[in-house]
Tab-separated table of N, CA and C in Angstrom:
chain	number	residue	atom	x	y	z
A	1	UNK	N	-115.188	-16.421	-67.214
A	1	UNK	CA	-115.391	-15.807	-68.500
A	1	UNK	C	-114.486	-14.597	-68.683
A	2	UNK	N	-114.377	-13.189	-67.635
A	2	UNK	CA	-113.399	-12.513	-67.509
A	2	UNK	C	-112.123	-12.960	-67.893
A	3	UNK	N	-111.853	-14.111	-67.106
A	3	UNK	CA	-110.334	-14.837	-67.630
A	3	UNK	C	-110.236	-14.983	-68.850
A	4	UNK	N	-111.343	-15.669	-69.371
A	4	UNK	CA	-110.761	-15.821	-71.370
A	4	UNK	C	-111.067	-14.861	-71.751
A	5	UNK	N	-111.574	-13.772	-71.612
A	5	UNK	CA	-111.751	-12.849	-72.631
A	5	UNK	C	-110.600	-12.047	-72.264
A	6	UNK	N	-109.831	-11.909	-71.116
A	6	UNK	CA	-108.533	-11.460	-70.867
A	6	UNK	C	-107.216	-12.402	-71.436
A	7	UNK	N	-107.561	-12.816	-71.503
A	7	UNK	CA	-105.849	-14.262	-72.395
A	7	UNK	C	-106.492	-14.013	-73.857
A	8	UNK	N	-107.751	-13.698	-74.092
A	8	UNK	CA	-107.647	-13.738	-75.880
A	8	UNK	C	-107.430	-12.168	-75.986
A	9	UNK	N	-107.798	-11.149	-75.391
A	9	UNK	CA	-107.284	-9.794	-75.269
A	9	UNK	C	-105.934	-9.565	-75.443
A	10	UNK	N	-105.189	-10.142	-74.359
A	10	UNK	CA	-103.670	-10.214	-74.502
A	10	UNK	C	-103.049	-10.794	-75.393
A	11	UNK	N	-103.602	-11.989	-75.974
A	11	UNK	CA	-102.825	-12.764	-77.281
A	11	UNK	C	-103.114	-11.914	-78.603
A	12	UNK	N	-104.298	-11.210	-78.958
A	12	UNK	CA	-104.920	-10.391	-79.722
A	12	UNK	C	-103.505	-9.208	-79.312
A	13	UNK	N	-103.292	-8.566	-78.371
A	13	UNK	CA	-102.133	-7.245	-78.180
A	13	UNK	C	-101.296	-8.071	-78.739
A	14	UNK	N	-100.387	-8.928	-78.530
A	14	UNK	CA	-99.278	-9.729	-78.853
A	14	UNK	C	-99.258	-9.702	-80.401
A	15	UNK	N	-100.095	-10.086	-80.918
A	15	UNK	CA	-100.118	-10.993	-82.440
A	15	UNK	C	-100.253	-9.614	-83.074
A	16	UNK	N	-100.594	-8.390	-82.585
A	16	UNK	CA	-100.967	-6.889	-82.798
A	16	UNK	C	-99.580	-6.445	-83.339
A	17	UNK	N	-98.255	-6.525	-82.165
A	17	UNK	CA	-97.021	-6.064	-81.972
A	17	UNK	C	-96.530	-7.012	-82.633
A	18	UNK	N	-96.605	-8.133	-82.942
A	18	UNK	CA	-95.246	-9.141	-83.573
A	18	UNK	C	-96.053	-8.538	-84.947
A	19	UNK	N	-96.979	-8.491	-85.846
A	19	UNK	CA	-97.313	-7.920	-86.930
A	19	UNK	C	-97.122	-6.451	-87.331
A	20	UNK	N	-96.946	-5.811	-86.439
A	20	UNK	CA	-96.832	-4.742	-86.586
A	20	UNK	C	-95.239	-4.207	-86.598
A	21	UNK	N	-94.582	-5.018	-85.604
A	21	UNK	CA	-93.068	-4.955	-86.076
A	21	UNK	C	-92.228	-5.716	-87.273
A	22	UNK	N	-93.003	-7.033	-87.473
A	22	UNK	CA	-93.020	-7.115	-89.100
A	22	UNK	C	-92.544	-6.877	-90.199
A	23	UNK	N	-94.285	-5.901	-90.511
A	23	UNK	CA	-94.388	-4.753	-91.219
A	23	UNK	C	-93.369	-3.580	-91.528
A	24	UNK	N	-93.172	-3.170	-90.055
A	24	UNK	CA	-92.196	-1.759	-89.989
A	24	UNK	C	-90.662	-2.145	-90.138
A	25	UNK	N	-90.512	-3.456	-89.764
A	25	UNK	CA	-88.917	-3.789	-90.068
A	25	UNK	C	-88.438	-4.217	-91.162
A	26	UNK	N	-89.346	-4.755	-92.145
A	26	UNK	CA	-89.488	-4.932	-93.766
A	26	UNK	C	-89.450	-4.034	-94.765
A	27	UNK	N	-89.891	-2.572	-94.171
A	27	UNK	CA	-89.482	-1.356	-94.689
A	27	UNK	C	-88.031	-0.772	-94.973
A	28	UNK	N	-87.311	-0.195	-96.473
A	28	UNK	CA	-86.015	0.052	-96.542
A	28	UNK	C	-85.718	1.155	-95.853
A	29	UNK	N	-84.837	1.748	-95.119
A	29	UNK	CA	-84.681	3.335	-95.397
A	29	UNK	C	-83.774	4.213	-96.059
A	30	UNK	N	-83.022	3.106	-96.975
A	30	UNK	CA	-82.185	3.291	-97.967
A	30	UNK	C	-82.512	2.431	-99.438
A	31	UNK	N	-82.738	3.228	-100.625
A	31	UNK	CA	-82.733	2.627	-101.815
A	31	UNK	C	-81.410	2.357	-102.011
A	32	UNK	N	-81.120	1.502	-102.928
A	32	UNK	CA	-80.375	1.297	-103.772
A	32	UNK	C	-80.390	1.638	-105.454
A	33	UNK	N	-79.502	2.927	-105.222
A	33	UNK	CA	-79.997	3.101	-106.874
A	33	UNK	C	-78.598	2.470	-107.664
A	34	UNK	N	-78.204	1.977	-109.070
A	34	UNK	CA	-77.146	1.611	-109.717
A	34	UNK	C	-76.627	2.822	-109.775
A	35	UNK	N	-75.027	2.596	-109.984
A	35	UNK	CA	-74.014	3.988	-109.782
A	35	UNK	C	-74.220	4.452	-111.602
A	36	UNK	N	-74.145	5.595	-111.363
A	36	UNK	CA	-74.125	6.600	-112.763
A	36	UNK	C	-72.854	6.606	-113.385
A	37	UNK	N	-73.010	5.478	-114.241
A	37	UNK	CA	-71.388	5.895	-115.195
A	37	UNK	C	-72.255	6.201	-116.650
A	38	UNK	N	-71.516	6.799	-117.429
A	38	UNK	CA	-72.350	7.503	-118.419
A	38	UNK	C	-71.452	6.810	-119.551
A	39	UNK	N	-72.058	5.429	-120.511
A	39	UNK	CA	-71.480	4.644	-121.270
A	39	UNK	C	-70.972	5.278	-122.374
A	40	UNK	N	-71.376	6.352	-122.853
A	40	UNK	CA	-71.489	6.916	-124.003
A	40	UNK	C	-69.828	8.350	-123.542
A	41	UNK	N	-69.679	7.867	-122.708
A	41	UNK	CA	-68.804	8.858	-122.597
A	41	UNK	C	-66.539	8.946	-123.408
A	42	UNK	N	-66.259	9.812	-123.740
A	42	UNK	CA	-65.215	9.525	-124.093
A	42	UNK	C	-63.930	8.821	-122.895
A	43	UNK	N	-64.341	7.371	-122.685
A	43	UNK	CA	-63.158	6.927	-121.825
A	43	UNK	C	-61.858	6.839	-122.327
A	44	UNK	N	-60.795	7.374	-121.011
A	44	UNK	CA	-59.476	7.407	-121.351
A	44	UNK	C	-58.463	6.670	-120.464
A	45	UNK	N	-57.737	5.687	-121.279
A	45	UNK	CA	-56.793	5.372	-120.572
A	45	UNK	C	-56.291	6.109	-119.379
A	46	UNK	N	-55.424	6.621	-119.839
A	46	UNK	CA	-54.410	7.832	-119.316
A	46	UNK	C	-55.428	8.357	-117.816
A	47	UNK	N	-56.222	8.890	-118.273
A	47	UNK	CA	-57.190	10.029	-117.199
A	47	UNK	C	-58.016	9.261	-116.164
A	48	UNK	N	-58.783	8.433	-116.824
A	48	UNK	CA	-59.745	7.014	-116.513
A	48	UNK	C	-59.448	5.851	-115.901
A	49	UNK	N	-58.704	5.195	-116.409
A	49	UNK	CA	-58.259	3.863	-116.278
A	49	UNK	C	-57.199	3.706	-115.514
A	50	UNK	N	-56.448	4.482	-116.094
A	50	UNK	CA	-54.998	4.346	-115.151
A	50	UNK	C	-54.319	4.331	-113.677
A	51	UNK	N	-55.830	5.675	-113.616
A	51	UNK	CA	-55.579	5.785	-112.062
A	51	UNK	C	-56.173	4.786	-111.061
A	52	UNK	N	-57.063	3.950	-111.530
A	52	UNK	CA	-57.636	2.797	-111.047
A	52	UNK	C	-56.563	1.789	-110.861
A	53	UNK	N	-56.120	1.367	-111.584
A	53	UNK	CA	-54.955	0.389	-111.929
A	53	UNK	C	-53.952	1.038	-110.794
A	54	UNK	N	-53.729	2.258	-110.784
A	54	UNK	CA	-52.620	3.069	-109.626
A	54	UNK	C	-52.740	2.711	-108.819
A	55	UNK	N	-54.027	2.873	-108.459
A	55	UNK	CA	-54.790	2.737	-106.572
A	55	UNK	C	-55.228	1.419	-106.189
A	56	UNK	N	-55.383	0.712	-107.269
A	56	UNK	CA	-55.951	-0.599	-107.138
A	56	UNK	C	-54.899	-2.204	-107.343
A	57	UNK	N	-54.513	-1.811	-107.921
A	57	UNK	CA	-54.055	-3.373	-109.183
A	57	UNK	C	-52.220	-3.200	-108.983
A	58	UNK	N	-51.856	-2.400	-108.929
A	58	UNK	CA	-50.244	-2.236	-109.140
A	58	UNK	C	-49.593	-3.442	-108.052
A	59	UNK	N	-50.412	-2.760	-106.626
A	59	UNK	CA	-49.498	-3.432	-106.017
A	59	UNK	C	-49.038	-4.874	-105.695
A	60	UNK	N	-49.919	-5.904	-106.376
A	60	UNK	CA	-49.413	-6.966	-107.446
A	60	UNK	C	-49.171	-6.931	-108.644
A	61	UNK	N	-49.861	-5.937	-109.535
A	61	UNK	CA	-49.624	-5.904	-110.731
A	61	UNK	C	-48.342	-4.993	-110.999
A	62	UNK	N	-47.856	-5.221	-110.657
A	62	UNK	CA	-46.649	-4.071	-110.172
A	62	UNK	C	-45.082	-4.730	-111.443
A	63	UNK	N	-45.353	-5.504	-112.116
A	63	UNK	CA	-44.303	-5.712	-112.394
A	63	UNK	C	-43.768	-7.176	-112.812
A	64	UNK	N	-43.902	-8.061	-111.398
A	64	UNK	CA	-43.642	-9.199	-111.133
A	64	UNK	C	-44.761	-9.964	-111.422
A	65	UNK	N	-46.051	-9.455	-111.555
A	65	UNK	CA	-47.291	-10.620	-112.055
A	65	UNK	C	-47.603	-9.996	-113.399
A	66	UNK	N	-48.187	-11.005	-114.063
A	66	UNK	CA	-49.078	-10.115	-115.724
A	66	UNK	C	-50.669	-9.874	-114.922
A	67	UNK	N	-51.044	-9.153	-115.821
A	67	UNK	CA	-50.798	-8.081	-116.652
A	67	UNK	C	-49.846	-6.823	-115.952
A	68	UNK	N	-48.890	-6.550	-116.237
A	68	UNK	CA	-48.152	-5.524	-115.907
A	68	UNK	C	-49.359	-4.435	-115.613
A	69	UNK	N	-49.522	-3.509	-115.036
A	69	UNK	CA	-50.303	-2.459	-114.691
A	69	UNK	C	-49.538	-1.253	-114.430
A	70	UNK	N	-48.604	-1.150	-114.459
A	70	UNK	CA	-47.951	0.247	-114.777
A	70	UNK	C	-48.009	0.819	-115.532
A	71	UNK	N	-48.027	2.610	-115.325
A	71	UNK	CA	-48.077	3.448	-116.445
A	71	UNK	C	-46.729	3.459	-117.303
A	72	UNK	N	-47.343	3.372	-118.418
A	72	UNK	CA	-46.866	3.334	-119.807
A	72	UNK	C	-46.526	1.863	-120.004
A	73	UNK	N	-46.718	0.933	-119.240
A	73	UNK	CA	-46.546	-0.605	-119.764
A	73	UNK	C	-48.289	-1.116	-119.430
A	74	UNK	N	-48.815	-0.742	-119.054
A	74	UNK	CA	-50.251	-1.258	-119.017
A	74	UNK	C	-50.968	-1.365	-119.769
A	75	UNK	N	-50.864	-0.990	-121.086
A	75	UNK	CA	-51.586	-0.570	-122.361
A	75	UNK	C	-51.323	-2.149	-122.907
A	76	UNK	N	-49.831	-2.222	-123.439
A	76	UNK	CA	-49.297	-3.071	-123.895
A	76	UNK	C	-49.179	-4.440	-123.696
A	77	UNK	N	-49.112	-4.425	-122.325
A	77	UNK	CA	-49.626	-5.739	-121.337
A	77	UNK	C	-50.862	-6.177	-121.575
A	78	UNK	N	-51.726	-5.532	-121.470
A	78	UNK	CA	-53.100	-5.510	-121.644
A	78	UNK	C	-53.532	-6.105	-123.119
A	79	UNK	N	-53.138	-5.739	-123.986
A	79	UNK	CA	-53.494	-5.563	-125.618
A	79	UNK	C	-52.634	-6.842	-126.126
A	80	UNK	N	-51.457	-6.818	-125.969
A	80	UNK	CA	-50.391	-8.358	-127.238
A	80	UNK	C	-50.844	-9.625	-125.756
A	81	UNK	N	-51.682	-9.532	-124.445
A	81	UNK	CA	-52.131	-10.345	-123.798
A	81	UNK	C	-53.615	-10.789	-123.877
A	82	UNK	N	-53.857	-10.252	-124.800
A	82	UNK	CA	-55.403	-10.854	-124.669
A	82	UNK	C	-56.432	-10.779	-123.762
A	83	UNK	N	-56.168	-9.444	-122.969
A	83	UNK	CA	-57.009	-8.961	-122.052
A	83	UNK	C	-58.100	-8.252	-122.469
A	84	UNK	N	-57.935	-7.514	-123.039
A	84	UNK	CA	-59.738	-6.108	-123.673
A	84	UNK	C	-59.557	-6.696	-124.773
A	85	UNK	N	-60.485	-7.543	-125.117
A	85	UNK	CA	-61.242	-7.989	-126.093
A	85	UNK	C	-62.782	-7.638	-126.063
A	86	UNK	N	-63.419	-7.640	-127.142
A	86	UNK	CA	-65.055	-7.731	-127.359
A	86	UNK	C	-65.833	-8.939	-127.517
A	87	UNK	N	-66.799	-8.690	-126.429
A	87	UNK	CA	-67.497	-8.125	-126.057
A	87	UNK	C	-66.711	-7.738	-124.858
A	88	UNK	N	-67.191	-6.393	-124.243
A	88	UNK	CA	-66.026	-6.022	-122.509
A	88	UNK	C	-66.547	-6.863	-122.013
A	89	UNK	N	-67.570	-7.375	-121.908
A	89	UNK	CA	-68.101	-8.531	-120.539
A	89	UNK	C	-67.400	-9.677	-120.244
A	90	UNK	N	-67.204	-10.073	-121.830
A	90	UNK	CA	-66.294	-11.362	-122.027
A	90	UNK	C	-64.727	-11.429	-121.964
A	91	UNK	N	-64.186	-10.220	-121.643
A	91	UNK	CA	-62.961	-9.882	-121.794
A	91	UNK	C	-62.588	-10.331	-120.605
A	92	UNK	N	-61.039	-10.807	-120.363
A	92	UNK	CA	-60.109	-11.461	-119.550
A	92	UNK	C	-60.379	-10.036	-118.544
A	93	UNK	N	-60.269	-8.963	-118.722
A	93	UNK	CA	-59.804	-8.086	-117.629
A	93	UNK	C	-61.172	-7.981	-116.968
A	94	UNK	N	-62.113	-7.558	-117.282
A	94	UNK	CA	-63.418	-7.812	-117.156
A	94	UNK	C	-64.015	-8.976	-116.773
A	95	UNK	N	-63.582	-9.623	-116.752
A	95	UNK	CA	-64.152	-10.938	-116.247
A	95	UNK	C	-63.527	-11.253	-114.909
A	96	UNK	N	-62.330	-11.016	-115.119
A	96	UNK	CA	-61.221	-11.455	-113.594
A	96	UNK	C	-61.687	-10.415	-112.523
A	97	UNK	N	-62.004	-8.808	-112.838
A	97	UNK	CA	-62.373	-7.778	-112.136
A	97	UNK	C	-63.661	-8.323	-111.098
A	98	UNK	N	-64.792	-8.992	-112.019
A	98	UNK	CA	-66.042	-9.192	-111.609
A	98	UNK	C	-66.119	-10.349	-110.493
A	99	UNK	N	-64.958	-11.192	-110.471
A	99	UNK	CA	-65.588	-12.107	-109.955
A	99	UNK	C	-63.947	-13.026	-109.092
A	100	UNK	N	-63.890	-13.828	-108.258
A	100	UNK	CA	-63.097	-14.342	-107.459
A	100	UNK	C	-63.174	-13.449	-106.274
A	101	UNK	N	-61.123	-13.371	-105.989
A	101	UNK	CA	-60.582	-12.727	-104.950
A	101	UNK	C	-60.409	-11.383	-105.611
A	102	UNK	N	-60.477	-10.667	-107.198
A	102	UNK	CA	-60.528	-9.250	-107.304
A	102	UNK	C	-61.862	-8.661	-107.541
A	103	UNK	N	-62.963	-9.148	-107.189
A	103	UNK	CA	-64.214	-8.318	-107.410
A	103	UNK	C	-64.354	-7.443	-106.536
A	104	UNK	N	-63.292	-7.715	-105.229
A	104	UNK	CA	-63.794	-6.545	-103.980
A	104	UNK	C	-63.037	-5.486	-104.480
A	105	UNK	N	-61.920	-5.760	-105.067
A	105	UNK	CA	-60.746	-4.959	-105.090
A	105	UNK	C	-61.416	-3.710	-105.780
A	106	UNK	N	-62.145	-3.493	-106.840
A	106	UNK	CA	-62.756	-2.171	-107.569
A	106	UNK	C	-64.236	-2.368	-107.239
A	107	UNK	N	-64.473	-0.989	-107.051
A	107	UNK	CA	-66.092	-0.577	-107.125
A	107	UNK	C	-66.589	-0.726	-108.404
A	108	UNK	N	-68.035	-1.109	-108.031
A	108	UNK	CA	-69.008	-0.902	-109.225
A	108	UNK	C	-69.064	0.216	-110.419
A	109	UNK	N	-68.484	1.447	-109.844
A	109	UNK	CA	-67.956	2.478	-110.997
A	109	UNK	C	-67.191	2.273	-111.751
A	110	UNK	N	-65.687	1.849	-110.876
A	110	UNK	CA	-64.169	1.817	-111.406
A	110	UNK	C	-64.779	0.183	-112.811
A	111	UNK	N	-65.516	-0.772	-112.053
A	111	UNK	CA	-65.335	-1.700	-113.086
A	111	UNK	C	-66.484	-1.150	-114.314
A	112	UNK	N	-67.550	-0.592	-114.266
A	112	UNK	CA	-68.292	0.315	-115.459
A	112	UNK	C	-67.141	0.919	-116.035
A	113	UNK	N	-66.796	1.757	-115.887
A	113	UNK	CA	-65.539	2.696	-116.170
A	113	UNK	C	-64.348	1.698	-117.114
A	114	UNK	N	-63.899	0.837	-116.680
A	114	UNK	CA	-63.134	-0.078	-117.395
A	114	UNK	C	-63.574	-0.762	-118.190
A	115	UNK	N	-65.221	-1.696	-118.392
A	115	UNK	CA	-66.118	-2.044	-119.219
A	115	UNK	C	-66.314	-0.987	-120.357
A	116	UNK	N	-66.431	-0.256	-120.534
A	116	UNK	CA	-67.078	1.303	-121.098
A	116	UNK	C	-65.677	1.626	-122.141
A	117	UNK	N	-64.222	1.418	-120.980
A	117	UNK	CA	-63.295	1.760	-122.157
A	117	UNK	C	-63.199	0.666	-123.230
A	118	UNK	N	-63.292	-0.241	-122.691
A	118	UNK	CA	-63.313	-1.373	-123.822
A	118	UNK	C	-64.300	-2.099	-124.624
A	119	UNK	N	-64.982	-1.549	-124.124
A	119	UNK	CA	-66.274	-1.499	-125.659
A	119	UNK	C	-66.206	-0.185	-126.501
A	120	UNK	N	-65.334	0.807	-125.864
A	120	UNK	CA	-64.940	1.775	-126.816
A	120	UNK	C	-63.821	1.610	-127.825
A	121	UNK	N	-63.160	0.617	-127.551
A	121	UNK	CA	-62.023	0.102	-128.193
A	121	UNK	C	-61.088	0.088	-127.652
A	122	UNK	N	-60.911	0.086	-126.269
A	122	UNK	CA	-59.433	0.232	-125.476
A	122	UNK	C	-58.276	0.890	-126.163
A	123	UNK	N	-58.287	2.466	-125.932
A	123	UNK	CA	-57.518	2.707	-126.732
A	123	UNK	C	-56.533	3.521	-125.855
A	124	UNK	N	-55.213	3.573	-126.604
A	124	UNK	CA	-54.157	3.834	-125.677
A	124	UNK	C	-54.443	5.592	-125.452
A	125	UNK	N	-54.991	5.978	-125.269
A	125	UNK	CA	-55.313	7.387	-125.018
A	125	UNK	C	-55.189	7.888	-123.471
C-alpha cells in the first residue's frame, strides 16, 4: 500500500511541474505594442521619404532598375510610373514594400511613413 501511495505521490509531483512549467512558459515578457507613426502628420518627401529610399532602395534602385530612387529623380519615377496612387495600400510602391523579397528590406515605421505620404498626396516636397 506504501508503494502506491508513493508512485501516485510522485506522478501527482510530476503532473505538478509539467503544469506548472506550462503555465509559466506561456507567459510574455515582452508586449508587442504597434510602432507610433502619427498619420496625421505633415509627410515629406525630401525629409521623410527620401532618406529611406537612401538607406534602403538605391542600391538597386540606383539607376539601372525602375523606379529610379534617387534624389531628385525619385519623385518623377515614382509619379509618370504609376507607383503612389490611392488608396496607399493599393499602390504599386506600397504593395511591393509589404510583401515578397522587399518586405524585410523597410521597417514597419519606414513603410507607415511612406503609406502616410501617399495618402497625403505624394507630394514632391
Amino acid at each position: 500500500m506504501n508503494k502506491i501511495n508513493a508512485g501516485i505521490k510522485q506522478g501527482l509531483v510530476i503532473f505538478v511541474i509539467i503544469a506548472a512549467t506550462a503555465v509559466l512558459s506561456s507567459c510574455e515578457k515582452y508586449k508587442f505594442s504597434p510602432p507610433e507613426v502619427d498619420p496625421n502628420a505633415p509627410w515629406s518627401l525630401s525629409t521623410d521619404i527620401q532618406p529611406i529610399f537612401n538607406a534602403k532602395c538605391i542600391s538597386c534602385h540606383g539607376g539601372s532598375q525602375q523606379p529610379d530612387l534617387r534624389e531628385g529623380r525619385s519623385f518623377e519615377s515614382l509619379t509618370k510610373r504609376g507607383y503612389v496612387t490611392k488608396p496607399a495600400e493599393s499602390s504599386k510602391l506600397f504593395t511591393t514594400l509589404s510583401s515578397g523579397s522587399h518586405e524585410s528590406r523597410t521597417t514597419a515605421v519606414e513603410k507607415l511613413k511612406i503609406r502616410y505620404w501617399i495618402e497625403q498626396g505624394a507630394k514632391n516636397n
